[in-house]
Short mmCIF file of C-alpha atoms in Angstrom, two decimals:
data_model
loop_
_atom_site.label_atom_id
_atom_site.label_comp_id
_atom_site.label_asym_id
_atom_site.label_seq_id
_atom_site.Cartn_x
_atom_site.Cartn_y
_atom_site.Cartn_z
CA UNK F 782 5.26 -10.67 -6.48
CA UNK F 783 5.33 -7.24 -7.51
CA UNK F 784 6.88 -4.70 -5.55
CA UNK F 785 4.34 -2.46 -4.83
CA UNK F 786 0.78 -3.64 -5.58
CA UNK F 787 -2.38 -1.51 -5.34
CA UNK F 788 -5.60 -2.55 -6.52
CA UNK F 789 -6.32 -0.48 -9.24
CA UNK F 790 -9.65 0.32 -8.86
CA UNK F 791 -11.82 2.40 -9.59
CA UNK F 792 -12.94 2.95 -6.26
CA UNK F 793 -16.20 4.76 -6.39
CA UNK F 794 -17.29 6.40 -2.94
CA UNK F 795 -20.40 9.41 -2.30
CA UNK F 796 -19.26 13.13 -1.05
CA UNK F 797 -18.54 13.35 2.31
CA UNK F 798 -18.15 9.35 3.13
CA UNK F 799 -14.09 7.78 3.45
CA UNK F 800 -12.24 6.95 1.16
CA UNK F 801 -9.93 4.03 1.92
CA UNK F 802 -6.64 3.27 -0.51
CA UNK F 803 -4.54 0.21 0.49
CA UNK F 804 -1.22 -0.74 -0.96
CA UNK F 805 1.87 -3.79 -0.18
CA UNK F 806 5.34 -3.77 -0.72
CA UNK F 807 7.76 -6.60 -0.83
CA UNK F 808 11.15 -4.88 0.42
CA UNK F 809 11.00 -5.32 3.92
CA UNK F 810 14.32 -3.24 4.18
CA UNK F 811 12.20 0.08 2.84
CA UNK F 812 11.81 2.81 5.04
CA UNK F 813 10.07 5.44 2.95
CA UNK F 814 6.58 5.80 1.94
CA UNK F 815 4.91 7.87 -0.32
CA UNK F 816 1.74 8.49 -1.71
CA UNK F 817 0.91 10.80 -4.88
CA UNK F 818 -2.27 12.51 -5.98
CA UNK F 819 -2.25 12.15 -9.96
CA UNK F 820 -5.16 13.98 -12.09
CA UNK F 821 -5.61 12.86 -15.79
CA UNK F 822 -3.08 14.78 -17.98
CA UNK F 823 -1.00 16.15 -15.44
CA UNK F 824 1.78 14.49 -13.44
CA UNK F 825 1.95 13.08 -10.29
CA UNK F 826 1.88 15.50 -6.99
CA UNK F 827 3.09 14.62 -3.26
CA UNK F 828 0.62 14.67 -0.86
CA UNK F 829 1.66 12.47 1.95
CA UNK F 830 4.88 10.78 3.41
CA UNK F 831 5.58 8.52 5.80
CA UNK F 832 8.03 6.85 7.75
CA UNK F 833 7.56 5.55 10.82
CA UNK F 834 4.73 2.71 12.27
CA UNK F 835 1.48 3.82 12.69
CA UNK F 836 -0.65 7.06 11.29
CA UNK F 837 0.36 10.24 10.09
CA UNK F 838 -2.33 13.13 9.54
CA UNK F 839 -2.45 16.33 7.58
CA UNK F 840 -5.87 17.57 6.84
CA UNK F 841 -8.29 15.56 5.36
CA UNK F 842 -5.79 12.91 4.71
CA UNK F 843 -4.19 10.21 6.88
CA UNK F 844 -1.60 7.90 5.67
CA UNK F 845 -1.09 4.15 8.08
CA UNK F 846 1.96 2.59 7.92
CA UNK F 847 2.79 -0.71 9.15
CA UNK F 848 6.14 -2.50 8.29
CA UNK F 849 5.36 -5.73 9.74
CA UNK F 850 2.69 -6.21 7.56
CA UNK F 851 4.17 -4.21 4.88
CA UNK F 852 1.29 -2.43 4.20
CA UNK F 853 0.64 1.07 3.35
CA UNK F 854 -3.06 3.04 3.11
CA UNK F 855 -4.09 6.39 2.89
CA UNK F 856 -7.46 7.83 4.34
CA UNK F 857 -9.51 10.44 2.55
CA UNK F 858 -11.88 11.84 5.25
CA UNK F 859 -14.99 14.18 3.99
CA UNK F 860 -14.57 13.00 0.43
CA UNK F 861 -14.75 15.72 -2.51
CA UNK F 862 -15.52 15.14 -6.02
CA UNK F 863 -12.20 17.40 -6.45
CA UNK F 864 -10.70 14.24 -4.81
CA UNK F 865 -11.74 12.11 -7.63
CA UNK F 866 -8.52 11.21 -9.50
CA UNK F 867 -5.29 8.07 -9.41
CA UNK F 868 -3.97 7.66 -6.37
CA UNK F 869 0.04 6.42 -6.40
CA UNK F 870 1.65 4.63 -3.66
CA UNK F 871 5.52 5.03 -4.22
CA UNK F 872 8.10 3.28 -2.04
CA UNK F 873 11.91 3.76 -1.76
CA UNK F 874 13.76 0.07 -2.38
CA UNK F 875 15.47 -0.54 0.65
CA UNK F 876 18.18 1.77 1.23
CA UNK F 877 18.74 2.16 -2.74
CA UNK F 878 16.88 5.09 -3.01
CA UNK F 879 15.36 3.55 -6.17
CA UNK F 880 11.55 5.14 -6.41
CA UNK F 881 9.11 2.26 -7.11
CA UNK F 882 5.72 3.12 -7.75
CA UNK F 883 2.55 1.07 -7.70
CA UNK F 884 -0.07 1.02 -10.91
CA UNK F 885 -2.35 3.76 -8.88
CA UNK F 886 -5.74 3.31 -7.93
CA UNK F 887 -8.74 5.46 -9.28
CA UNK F 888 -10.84 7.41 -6.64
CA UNK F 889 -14.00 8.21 -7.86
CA UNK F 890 -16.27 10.76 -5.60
CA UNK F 891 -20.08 11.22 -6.77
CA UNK F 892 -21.55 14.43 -5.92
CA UNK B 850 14.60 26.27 -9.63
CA UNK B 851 11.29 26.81 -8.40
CA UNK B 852 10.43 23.03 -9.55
CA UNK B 853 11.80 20.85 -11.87
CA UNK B 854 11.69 21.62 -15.47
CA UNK B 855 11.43 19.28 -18.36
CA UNK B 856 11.54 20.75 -22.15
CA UNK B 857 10.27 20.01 -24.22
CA UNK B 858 6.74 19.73 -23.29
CA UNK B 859 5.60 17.79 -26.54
CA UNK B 860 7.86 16.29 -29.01
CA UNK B 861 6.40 14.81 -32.08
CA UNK B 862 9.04 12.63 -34.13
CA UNK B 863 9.50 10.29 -36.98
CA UNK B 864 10.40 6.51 -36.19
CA UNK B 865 13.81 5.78 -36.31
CA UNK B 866 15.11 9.28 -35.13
CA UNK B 867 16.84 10.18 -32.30
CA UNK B 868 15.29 12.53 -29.40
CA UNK B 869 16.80 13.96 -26.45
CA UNK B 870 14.68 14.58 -23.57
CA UNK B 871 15.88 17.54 -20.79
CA UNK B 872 15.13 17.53 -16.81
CA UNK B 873 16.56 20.24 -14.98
CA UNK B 874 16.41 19.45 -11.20
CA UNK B 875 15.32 21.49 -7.98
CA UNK B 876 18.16 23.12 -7.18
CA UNK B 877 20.37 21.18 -4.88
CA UNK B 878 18.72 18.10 -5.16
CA UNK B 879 20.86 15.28 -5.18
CA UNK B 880 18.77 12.45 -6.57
CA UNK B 881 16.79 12.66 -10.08
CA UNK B 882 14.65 9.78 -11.43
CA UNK B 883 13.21 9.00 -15.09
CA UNK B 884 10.20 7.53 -15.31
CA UNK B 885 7.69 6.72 -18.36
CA UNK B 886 3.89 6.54 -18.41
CA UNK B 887 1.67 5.25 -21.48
CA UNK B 888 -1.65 6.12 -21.83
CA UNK B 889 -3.65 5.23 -18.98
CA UNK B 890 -0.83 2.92 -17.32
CA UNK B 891 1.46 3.45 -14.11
CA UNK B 892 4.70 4.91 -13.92
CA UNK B 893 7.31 2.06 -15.05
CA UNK B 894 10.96 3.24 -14.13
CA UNK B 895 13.36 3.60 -16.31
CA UNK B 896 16.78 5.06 -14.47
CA UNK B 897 17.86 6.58 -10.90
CA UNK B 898 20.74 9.17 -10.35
CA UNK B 899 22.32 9.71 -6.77
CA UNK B 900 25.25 12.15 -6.03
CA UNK B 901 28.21 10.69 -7.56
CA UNK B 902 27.27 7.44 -7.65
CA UNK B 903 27.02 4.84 -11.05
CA UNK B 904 22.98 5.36 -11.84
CA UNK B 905 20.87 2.47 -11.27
CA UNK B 906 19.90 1.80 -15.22
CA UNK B 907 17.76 -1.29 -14.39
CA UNK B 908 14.66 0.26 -15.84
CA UNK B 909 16.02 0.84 -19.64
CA UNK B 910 13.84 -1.05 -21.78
CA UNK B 911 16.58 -1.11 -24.53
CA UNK B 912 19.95 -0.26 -25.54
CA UNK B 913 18.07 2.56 -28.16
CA UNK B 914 17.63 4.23 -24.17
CA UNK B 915 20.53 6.17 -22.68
CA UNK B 916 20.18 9.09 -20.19
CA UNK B 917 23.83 11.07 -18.44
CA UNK B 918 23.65 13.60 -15.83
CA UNK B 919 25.64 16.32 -15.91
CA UNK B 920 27.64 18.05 -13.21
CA UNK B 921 25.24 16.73 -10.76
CA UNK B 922 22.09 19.09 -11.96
CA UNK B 923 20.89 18.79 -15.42
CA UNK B 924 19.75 14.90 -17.02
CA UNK B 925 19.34 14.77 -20.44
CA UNK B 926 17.59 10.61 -21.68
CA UNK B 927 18.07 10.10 -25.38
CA UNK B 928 16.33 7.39 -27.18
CA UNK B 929 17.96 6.49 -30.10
CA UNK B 930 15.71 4.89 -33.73
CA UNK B 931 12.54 5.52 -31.90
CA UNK B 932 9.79 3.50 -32.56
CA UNK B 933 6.07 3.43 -32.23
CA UNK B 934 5.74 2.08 -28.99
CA UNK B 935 8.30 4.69 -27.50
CA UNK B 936 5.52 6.77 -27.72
CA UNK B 937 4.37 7.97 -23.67
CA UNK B 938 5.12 10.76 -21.14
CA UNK B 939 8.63 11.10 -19.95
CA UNK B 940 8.53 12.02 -16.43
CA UNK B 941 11.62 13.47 -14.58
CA UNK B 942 11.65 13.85 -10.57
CA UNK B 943 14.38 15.04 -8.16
CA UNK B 944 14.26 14.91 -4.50
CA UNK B 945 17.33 15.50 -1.86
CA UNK B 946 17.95 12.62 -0.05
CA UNK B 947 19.12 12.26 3.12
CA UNK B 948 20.08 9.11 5.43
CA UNK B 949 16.00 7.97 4.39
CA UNK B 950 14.71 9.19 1.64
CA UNK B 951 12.55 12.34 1.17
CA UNK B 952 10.25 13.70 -1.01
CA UNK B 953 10.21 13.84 -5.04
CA UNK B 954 8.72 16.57 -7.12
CA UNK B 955 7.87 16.01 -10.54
CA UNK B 956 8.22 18.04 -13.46
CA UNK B 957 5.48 18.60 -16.13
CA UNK B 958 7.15 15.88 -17.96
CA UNK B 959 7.55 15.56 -22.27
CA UNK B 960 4.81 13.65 -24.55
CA UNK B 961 6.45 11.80 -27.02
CA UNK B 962 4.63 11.08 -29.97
CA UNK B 963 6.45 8.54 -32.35
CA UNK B 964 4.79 8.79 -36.10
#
């Protein structure tokens, strides 16, 4: 099993609808979530973290967390083609501190 | 630091040279990771710096891979008789961790290109 898995996509949704990005993570000892915004050419940028069960939101985006699952997924509400890029779900190893990140998903949003 | 800086940007080299690849951290960030990235693939780690601590070098793909950090701040990763499929984007990131980890930035990270 990989350690963080994502389905890569692409994920194709119209302006304005939801956007829903899911990822798993076999550590049960991590406690720190992340997920990254990455645009084609450029490198990864933080848009969300999360530690504790249940959601957290900032803006358009809310990020889910739950541990017993171990499942991570981020919400894009009100879609925007500017939204349209790979989406990385990173996850701290345990109490390592070792950054794992999963193989992204693509967000596509059609005008 | 404003953000963390990687030089150079692009670095085009023969096969079987040595390169040395910079990351200067956000200042007084504790932790700084090395990552690479081939064309349109994920991030694959490569090694992890905390503090004082021995560096997690479970990522290296070879012995040609080194990478030291100096004085706590500055990382330099050196791949030695590059080869072809060295070629990707080196990606540095730093973030200052506490009892659970926080955020990492990323710098612009270096293109290698391996000819």
């Amino acid at each position: 099993q990989k350690e963080v898995e994502q389905n890569s996509g692409p994920l194709s949704v119209p302006e304005g609808a939801i956007a829903s990005l899911n990822c798993t993570y076999s550590d049960r000892g991590s406690q720190s979530f992340f997920w990254y915004r990455q645009y084609s050419g450029k490198s990864p940028e933080l848009i969300m973290s999360i530690y504790s069960n249940g959601d957290k939101e900032d803006g358009r985006f809310t990020a889910q967390l739950n541990k017993a699952s171990q499942y991570v997924s981020l919400l894009i509400r009100d879609s925007q083609p500017s939204d349209s890029a790979t989406y990385l779900c990173a996850v701290i190893k345990g109490s390592q501190g070792n950054l794992i990140f999963g193989k992204g998903t693509k967000l596509s949003v059609k005008p | 630091g404003a953000g963390v800086s990687q030089s150079p940007s692009n670095k085009v080299t023969e096969k079987g040279k040595d390169v040395e690849l910079r990351c200067d951290p956000i200042s007084g960030h504790t932790a700084l990771y090395w990552y690479r990235q081939s064309l349109g693939q994920g991030l694959e780690f490569l090694i992890y710096f905390q503090g004082n601590s021995a560096p997690d070098k479970s990522g290296l793909p070879s012995d040609r891979f080194s990478a030291e950090r100096t004085g706590g701040s500055v990382s330099t990763l050196t791949i030695q008789r590059t080869q072809q499929e060295d070629s990707a984007v080196y990606l540095c990131a730093s973030s200052s961790q506490g009892a659970i980890g926080t955020e990492a930035f990323f710098g612009q990270g270096t293109r290698l290109t391996v000819v």
